[in-house]
Every structure is written in C-alpha cells, then in structure tokens.
Coordinates of C-alpha atoms in Angstrom, one line a residue:
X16 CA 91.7 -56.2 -118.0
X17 CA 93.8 -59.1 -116.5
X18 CA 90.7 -60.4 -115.3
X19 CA 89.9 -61.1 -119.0
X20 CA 92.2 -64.3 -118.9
X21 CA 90.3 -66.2 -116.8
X22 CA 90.3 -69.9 -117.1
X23 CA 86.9 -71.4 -117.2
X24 CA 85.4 -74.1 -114.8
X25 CA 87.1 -77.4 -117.6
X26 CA 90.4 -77.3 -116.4
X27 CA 93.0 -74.7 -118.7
X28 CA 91.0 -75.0 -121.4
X29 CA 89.9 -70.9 -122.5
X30 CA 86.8 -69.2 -121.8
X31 CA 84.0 -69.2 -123.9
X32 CA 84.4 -65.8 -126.0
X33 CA 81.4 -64.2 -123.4
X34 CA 82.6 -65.4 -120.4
X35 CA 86.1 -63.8 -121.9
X36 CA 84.6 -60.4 -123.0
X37 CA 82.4 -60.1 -119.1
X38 CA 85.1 -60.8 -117.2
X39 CA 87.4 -58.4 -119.1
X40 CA 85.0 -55.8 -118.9
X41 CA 85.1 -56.5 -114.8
X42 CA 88.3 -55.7 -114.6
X43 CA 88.4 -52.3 -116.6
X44 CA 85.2 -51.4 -114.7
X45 CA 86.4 -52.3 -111.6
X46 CA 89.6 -50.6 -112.1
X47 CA 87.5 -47.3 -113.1
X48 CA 85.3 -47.4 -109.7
X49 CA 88.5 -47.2 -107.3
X50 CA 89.1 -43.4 -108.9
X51 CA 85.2 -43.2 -109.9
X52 CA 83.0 -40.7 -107.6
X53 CA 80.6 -42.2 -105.8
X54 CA 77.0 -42.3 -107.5
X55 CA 78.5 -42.4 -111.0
X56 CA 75.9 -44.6 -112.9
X57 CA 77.5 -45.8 -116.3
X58 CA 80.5 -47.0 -113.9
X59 CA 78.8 -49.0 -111.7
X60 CA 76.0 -50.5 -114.0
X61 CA 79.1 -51.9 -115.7
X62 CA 80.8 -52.7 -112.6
X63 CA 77.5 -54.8 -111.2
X64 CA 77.2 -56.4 -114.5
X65 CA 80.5 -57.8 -114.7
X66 CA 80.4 -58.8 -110.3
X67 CA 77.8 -60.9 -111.7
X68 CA 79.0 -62.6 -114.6
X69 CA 81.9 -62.8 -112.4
X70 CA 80.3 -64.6 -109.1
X71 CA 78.9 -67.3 -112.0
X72 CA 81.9 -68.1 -113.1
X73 CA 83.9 -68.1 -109.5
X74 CA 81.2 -70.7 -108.3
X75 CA 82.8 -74.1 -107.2
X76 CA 85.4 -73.5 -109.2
X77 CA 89.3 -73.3 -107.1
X78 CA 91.3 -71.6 -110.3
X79 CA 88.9 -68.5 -110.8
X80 CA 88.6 -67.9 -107.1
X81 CA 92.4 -67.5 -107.0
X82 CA 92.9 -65.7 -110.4
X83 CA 90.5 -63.1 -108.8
X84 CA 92.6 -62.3 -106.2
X85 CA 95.8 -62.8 -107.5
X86 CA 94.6 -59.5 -110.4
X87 CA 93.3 -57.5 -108.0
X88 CA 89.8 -58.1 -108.1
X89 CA 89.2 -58.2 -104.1
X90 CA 89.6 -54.4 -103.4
X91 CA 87.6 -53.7 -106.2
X92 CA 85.2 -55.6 -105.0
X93 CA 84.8 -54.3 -101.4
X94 CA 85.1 -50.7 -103.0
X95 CA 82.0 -51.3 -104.6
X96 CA 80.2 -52.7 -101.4
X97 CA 79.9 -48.8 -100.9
X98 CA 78.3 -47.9 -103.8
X99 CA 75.1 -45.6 -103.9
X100 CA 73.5 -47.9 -106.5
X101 CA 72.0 -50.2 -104.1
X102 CA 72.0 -53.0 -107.0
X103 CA 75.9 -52.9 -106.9
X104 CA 76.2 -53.4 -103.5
X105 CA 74.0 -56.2 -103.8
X106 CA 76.1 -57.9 -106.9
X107 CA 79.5 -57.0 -105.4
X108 CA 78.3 -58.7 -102.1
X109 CA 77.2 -61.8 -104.4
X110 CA 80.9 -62.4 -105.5
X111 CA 82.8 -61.6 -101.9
X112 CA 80.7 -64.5 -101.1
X113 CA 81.1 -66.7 -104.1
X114 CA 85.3 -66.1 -104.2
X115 CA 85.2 -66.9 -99.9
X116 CA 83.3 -69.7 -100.1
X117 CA 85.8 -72.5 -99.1
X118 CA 88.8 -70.2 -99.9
X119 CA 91.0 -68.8 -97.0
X120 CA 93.3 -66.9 -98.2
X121 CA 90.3 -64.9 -100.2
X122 CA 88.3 -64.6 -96.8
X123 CA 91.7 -63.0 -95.4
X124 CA 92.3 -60.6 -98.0
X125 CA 88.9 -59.7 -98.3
X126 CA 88.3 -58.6 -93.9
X127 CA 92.1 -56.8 -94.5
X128 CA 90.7 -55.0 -97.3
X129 CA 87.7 -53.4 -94.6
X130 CA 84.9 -55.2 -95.9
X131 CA 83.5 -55.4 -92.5
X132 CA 82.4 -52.4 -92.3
X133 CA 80.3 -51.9 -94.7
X134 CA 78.8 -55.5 -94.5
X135 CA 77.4 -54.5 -90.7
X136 CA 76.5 -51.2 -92.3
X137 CA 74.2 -53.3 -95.0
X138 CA 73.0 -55.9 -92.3
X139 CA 71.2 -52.7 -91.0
X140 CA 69.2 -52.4 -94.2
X141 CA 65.7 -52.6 -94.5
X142 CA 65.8 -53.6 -97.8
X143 CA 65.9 -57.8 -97.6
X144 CA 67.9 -58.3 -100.6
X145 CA 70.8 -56.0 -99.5
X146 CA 71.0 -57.5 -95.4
X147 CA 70.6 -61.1 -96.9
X148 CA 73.4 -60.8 -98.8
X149 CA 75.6 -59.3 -95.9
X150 CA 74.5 -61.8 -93.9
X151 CA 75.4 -64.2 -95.9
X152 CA 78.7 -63.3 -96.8
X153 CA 79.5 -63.1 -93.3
X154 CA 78.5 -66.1 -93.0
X155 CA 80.8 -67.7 -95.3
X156 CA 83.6 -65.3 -93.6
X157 CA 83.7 -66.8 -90.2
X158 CA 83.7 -70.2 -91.2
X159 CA 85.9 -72.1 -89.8
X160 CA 88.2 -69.2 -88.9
X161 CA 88.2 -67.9 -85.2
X162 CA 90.1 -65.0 -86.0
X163 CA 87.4 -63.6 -88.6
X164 CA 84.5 -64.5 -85.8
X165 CA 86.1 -62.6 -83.6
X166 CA 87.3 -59.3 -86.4
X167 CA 83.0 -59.6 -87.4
X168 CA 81.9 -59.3 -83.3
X169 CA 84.6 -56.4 -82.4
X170 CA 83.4 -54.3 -85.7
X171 CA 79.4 -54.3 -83.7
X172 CA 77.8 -56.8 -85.8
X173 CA 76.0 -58.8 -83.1
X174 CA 73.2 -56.1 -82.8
X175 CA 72.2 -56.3 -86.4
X176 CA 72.4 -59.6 -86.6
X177 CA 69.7 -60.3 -84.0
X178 CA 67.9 -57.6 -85.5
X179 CA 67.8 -59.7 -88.8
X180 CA 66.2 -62.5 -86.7
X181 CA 62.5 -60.9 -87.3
X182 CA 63.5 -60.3 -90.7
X183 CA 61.0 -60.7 -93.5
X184 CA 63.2 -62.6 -95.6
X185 CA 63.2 -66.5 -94.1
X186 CA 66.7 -66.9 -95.7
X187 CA 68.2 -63.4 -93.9
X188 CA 67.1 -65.2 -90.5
X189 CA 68.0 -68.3 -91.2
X190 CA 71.3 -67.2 -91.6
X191 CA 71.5 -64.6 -88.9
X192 CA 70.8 -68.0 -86.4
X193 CA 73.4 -69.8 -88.0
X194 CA 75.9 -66.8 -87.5
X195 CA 74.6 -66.4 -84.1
X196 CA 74.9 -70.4 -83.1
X197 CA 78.6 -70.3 -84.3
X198 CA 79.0 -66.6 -82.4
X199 CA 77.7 -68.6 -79.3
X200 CA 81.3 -70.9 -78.8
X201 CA 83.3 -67.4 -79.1
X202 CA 84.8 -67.1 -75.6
X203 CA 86.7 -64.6 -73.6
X204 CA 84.3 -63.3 -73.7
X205 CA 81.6 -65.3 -73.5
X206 CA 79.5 -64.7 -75.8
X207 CA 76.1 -67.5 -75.3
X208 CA 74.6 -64.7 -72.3
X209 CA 75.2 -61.4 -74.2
X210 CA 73.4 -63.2 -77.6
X211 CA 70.4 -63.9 -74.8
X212 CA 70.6 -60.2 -73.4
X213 CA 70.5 -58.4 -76.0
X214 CA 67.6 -60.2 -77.1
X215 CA 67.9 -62.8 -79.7
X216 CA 65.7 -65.6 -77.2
X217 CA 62.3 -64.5 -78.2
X218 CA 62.5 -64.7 -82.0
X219 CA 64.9 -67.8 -82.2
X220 CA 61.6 -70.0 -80.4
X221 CA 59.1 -68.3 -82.6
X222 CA 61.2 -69.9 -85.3
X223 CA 61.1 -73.2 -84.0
X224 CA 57.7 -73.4 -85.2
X225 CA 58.1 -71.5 -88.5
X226 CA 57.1 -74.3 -91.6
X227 CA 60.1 -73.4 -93.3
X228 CA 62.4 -76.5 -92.3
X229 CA 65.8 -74.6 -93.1
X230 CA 64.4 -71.8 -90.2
X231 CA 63.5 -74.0 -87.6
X232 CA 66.5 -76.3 -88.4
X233 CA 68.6 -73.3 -87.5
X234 CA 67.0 -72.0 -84.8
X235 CA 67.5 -75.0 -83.1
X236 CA 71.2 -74.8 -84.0
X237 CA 71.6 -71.8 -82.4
X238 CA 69.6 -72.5 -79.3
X239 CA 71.6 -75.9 -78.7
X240 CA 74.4 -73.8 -78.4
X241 CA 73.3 -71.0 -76.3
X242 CA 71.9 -73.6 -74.0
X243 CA 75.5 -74.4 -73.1
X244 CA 74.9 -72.1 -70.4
X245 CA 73.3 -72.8 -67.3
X246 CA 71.2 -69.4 -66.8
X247 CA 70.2 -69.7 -70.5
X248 CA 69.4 -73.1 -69.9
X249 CA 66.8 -72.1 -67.1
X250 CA 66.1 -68.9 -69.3
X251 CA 64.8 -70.8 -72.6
X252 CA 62.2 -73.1 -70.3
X253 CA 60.8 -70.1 -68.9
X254 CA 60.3 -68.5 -72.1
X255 CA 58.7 -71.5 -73.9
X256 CA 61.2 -73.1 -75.6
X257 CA 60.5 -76.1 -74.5
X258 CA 57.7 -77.5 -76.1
X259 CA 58.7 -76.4 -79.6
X260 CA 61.8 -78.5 -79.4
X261 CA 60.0 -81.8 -78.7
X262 CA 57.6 -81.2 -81.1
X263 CA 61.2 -80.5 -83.4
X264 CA 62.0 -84.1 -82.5
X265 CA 59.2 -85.7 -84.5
X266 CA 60.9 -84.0 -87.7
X267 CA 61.6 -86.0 -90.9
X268 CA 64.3 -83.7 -91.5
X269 CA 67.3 -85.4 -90.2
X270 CA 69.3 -81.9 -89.3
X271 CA 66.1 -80.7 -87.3
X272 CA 65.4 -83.7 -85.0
X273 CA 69.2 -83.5 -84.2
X274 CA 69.9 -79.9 -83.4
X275 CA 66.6 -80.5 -81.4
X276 CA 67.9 -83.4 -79.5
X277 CA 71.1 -81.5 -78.8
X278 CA 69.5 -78.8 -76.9
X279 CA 67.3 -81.0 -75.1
X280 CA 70.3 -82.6 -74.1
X281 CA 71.8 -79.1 -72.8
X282 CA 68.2 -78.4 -71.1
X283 CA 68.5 -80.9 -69.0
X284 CA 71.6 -80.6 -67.3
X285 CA 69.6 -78.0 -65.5
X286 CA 67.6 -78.7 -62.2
X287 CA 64.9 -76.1 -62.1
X288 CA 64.3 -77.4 -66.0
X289 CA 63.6 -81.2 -64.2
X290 CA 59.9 -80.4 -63.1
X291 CA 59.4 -79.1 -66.5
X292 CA 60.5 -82.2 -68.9
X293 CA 58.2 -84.3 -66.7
X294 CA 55.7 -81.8 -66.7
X295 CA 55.9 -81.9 -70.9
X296 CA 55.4 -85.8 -71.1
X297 CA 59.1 -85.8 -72.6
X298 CA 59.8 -88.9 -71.0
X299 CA 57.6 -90.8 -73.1
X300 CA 58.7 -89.1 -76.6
X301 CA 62.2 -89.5 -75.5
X302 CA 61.5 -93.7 -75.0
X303 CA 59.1 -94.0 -77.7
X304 CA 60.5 -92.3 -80.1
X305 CA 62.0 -92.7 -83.7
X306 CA 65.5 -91.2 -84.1
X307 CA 67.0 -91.7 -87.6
X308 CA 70.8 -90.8 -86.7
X309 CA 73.4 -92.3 -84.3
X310 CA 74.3 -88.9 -83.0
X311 CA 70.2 -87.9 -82.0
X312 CA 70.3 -91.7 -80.4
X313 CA 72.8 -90.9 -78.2
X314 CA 72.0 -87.3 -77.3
X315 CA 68.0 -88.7 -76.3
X316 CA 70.2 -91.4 -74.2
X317 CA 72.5 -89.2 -72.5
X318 CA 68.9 -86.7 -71.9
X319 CA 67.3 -89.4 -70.1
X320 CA 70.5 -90.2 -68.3
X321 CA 70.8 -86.4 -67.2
X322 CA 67.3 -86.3 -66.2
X323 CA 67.6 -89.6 -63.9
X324 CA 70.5 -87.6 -62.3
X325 CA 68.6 -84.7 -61.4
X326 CA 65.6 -86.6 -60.0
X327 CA 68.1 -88.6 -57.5
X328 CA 68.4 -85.0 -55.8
X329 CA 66.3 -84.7 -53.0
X330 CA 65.6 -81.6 -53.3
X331 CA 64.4 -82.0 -57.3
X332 CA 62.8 -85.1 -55.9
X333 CA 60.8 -83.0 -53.5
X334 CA 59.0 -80.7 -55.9
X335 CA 57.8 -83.6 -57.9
X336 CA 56.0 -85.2 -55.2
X337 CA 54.7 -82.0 -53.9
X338 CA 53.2 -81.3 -57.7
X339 CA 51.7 -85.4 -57.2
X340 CA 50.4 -85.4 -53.8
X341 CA 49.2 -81.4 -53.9
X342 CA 46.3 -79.6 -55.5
X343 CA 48.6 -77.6 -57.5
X344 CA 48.8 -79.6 -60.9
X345 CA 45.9 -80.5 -62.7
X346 CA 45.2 -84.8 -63.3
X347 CA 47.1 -85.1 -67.1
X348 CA 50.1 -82.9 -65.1
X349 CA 50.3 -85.0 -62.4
X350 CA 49.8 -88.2 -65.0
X351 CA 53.1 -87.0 -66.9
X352 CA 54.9 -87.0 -63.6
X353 CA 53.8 -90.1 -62.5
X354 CA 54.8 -91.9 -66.0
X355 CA 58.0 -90.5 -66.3
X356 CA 59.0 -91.0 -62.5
X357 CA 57.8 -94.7 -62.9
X358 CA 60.7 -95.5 -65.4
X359 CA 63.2 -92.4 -64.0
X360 CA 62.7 -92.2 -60.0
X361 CA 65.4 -94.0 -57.9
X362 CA 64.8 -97.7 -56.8
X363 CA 64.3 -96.4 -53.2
X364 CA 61.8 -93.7 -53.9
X365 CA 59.2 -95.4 -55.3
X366 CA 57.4 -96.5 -52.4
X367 CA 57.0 -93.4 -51.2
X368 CA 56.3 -91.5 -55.0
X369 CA 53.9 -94.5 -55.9
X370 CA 52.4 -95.1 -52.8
X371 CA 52.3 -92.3 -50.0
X372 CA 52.4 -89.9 -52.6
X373 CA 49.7 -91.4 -54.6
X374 CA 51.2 -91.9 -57.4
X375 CA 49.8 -95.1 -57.9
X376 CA 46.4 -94.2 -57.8
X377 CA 46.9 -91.3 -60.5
X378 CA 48.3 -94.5 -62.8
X379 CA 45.5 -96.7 -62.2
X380 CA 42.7 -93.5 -62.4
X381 CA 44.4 -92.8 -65.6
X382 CA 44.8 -96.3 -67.0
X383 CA 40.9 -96.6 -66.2
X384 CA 38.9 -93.8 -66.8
X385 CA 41.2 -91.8 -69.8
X386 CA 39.8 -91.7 -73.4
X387 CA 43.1 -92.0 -74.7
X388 CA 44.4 -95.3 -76.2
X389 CA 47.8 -93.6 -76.3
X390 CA 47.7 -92.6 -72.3
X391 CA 45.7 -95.9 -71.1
X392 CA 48.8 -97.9 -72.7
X393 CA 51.5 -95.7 -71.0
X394 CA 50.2 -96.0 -68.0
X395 CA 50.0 -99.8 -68.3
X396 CA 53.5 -99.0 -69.4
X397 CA 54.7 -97.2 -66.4
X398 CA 52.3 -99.8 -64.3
X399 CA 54.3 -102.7 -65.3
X400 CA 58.0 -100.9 -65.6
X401 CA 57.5 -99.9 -61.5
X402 CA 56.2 -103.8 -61.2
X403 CA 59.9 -105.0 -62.5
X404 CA 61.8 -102.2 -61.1
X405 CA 60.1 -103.0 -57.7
X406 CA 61.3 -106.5 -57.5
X407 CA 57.2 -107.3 -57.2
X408 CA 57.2 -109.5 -60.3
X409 CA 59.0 -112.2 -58.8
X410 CA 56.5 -113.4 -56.8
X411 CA 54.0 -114.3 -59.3
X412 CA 53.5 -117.3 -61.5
X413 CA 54.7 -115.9 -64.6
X414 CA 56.8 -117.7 -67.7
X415 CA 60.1 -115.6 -66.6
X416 CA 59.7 -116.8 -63.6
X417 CA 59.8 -120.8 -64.4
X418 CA 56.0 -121.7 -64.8
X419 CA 54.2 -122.5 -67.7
X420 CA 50.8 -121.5 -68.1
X421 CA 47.8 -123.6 -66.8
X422 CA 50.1 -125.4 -64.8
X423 CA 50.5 -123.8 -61.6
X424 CA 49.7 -125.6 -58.8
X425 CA 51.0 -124.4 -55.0
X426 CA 53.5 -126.3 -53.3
X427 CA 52.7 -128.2 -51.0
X428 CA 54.2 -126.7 -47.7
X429 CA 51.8 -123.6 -48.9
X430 CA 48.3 -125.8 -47.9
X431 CA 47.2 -124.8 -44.4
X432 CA 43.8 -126.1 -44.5
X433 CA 42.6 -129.5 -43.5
X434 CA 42.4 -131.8 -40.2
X435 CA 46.3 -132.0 -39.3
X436 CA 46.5 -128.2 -39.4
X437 CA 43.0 -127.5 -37.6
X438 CA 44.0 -125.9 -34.0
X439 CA 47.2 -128.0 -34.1
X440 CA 50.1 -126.3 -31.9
X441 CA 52.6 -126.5 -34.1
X442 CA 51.3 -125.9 -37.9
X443 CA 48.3 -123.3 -36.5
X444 CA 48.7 -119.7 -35.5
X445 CA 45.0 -119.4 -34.4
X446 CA 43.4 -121.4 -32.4
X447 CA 39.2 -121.5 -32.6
X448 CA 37.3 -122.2 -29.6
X449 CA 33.7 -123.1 -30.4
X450 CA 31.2 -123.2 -27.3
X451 CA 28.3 -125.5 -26.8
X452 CA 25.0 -123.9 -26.7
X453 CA 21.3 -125.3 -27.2
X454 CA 20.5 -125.0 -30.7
X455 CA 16.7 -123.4 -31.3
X456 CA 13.8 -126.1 -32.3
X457 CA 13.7 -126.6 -36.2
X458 CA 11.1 -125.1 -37.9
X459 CA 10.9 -126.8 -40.8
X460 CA 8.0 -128.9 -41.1
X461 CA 9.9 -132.1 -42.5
X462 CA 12.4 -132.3 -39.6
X463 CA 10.4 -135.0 -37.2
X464 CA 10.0 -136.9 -40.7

C-alpha cells in the first residue's frame, strides 16, 4: 500500500483521510491483480475503484504522477488494461492517460511495460467507451515523442484508428483524426499516402461538415497534413474536399478557419487542383474574407500567391480559357473563372483571357443581367481591377490621374474642328471634296416670298 502516502494536489501537505484510504486500497488491489486470475470480480471492482480515485487525484498534478510510478503503480496498471471486466479496462485506461499526460518518463515506462498491445486490441472495440479511451491514451502517448509514434504504428494501430473515424462516438473520431494528422509527418516511411490508401479520405471530409466544431476542427488538421503530398493533394479535390474547407474558413472558431486555411494552402500547390479553386469562387473568399489570426492571414496570402503561380503556366492557363471560351462550363462557372483570372491572370494574358476569349463579355453579362447584389459588385470588382492592371485607367479624366471633377476641359492641341483644320494639308488627314450640282426647285410655298 505505498500508494497510500500520496501527497495531494497543495503542495506536501497530507491527503485528505479518503483520498488516503482510496489510494491505499489501489495499491493493495493492484498488487493482488498481478497474481489474480483473470475474470476474478471482487479483485478488479476494487482495482477499478481505486484507478479512478486514482486518475482524480493524478490530474494536473506533477508529484502524484511521479509517486505513481516511482511505487509501482504503472505495471499494475497496464495489467489491468487486460481485464475481462470491461469497466476495468475502461478505469485503468482513464489513469495511463491521466499519469502520461505531460509526463515523459511515465509515457516511457508505460509503452515498455506492453501497453500497446492491448490499447490497439481495445481501439477495435465496438463498445465507444472502451475504443475512446484507447484512443485517447494514445493520444497523449505520442505526443511530442517520435519514438512512441513510431512504437504505436509498428504494433498495427493505423487500421483501427481509421476504423474509429466512423465511430459513433464524436470524441473517439475526433481523436482518431488528431492521431492520424500527427501519424501523417512520420517518415521513412511515409506515412500521408498509406493513411489515404487504406482509407481514412472519405470519412475525414464527411467530418468537415459535422456541427460538432472539435470534429471538423480536427479533420481539417489531419487533412492539412495529408495534403503535404502531391497525389493526395490531387486526390482530396477529386473527392470533394474542397468545398467543405472553404466553407471551414467562414468559422468563428479560430482553430477551424486555420487548419482550413492550411490545407488550402497545401491544395494549391497542385496544378490539376488550379481549375478547381477558380471553379469554387475561392478567389473571392480568399480576398474578401475575415481572418482572425496572423498565421490564417498569411496562409490565405501565400494560397493566392501559389495559385498566381500556377495560372502563369501555359499549360494551366490553357484549360481556363478553354472552360471560358467553350460550351463546357455552365455561365456562374465561367463567371468564377473570369473573376478570379481578372485579379490572378498574368499582365500579358489578359487581352487574350478578357477579350478573345470573352471573358469580358461574361463580366459585363454577369454585372448586368445577375440577381445577385453579391455577384453584380464582384464583377464590377474584377471590371475595374483588369481596368488598373491593364494600364487602361490612365487615360481617363479621373482624380488619380490629376483632374478635378467638373473641370475637364481638352487641351488644346486635341481640337480638330474649325476653319484652319478644314481640308488643310498639314493639320487634316482627310480631305472632302464637295461637287457642284443643280439643287431641285423649292417646294415650299414661302420661298419666292
């Protein structure tokens, strides 16, 4: 009963006396279960009694998380992970992850004690109570250690972790996509295709949309990572990520609209995703938009720096004005592209986007005849953005350009009417010849008057 001297969470000062008495009890139960047989019920009732008393008193607090291991606690612990009493597993998990939360040497001591496992065998539980607390001990394990990430992957717990992506439990999968974002950096090998293969793609972008903020906030974790890959990248467009992700940047939750701009950021870098973004309208959210953080600024910045990139390729520039100039895209398709080339196309292409590729007339046709206040004043937007990007600006009477309103008045070289320019040589560049004929009798009745 070492466990019994526990100090409590105020410094050295003692234990209350029930605190005392549970964790005592703890350790003579725990001490029992290594020589108990499995299935023996008075033992482990006791045992998942005291893991619980035990895990509230281990929380946040440095000095019981040690005292645990330093008496022996840890192997008890992990022994009971294997329990038959479903509950005990559940309370013996509880504590593993209480005592390695923030603790290092515990989170060693408890993978060289074999935890592992029989955490992946309890990730393949049906029952949500016993894989969310696998899951989440994990979790805690592979924080911030390399070596553990590496221990959980080689003892086959990828599988059920993806698995526990269309869990019933929102706090299993929410976890699983954590696991699986930080699994996704693990290299040699690498580890962002196999998570795609083996099928965690489809159930991460259903959980973009989930209501649960803490999901989708995940989700997109995960998928910013994976999309550090350039087949993913490709991969997560074709299956409909896209869409879910800007709709993820109009989140109030800080986290969310940041782990979305992230893997925007990564879809771009991708030129058969190019055709896509445009196609989406992104352009506009990506300018108009309200970013909270420094670090979401800067990855929407860098997204539309990628994407002006891309569209400099001939060949990316290509598609987009087949899609403009063909049948192939319906009018608000076509409208996207045309806004989003007007502030992203390359100086020299815009005559032939805007113009031989009528991307002008889709502007004006959209500016005029849409019933959408919203896409009437992007157009005007894009209308006016290809005016100053086209140098056409500075040729017309405006403030920037040095006159004041009301008070233009052409210069005078500009006048080429009146009798010194009239078929003169020098100031005329057509000369009118009039011929003499005989003009027709009046007929109006006052003329001899």
């Amino acid at each position: 009963g070492a466990l019994g001297l526990l100090p409590g969470g105020h410094g050295s000062q003692p234990l209350p006396h029930q605190q005392q008495q549970q964790a005592s009890v703890f350790g003579q139960a725990a001490a029992r279960a290594k020589g108990a047989k499995a299935g023996t019920t008075p033992t482990y009732t006791i045992a998942r009694r005291a893991a619980g008393a035990l895990a509230n008193l281990a929380h946040e607090d440095v000095r019981t998380k040690n005292l645990v291991r330093e008496e022996g606690g840890i192997p008890a612990l992990v022994l009971l992970l294997k329990a038959r009493d479903f509950s005990v597993q559940v309370a013996a998990a509880s504590t593993l992850k209480a005592i390695a939360f923030r603790n290092e040497d515990n989170k060693n001591q408890i993978v060289e004690c074999g935890a592992l496992g029989s955490l992946v065998c309890m990730l393949r539980s049906s029952d949500p109570s016993i894989h969310y607390e696998a899951v989440a001990v994990m979790s805690g394990l592979v924080h911030s250690s390399a070596h553990i990430k590496k221990l959980v992957l080689n003892g086959g717990a990828l599988q059920p972790l993806i698995n526990l992506l269309s869990s019933t439990d929102m706090e299993s999968r929410r976890e699983a996509a954590l696991l699986l974002g930080q699994f996704a950096n693990v290299q040699d090998p690498d580890y962002k295709t196999k998570i795609v293969q083996r099928g965690a793609l489809g159930p991460l972008i259903a959980m973009l949309s989930e209501k649960s903020v803490q999901v989708s906030e995940m989700a997109a974790f995960a998928i910013g990572r994976l999309a550090q890959n350039v087949d993913n990248q490709a991969g997560i467009v074709q299956a409909g990520g896209l869409q879910p992700l800007l709709d993820l940047l109009r989140s109030k939750s800080l986290n969310s609209q940041h782990n979305a701009a992230f893997a925007l950021y990564g879809l771009s870098d991708n030129d058969d995703n190019v055709p896509h973004f445009l196609k989406s309208g992104c352009v506009s959210i990506l300018l108009n938009g309200t970013f909270h953080v420094q670090a979401s600024k800067d990855c929407v910045r860098n997204t539309l720096r990628k994407l002006e990139e891309k569209i400099a390729q001939s060949h990316v520039l290509n598609h987009l004005r087949y899609l403009l100039s063909s049948e192939v895209a319906d009018l608000t398709t076509k409208y996207y592209i045309a806004t989003g080339l007007a502030f992203l196309a390359p100086q020299t292409a815009l005559h032939s986007i805007f113009m031989e590729n009528h991307g002008m007339d889709i502007l004006f046709l959209s500016a005029l005849n849409s019933e959408c206040d919203k896409c009437q004043q992007e157009c005007i937007n894009a209308i006016h953005t290809l005016g100053k990007r086209s140098a056409a600006f500075t040729k017309l009477p405006t403030i920037e350009n040095g006159v004041k309103p009301g008070l233009y008045t052409a210069a005078s070289d500009k006048i080429f009417l009146g009798e010194d320019y009239l078929n003169n040589p020098k100031m005329s560049d057509v000369i009118f010849e009039v011929e003499e004929t005989d003009r027709p009798e009046s007929s109006d009745p006052s003329a001899g008057n």
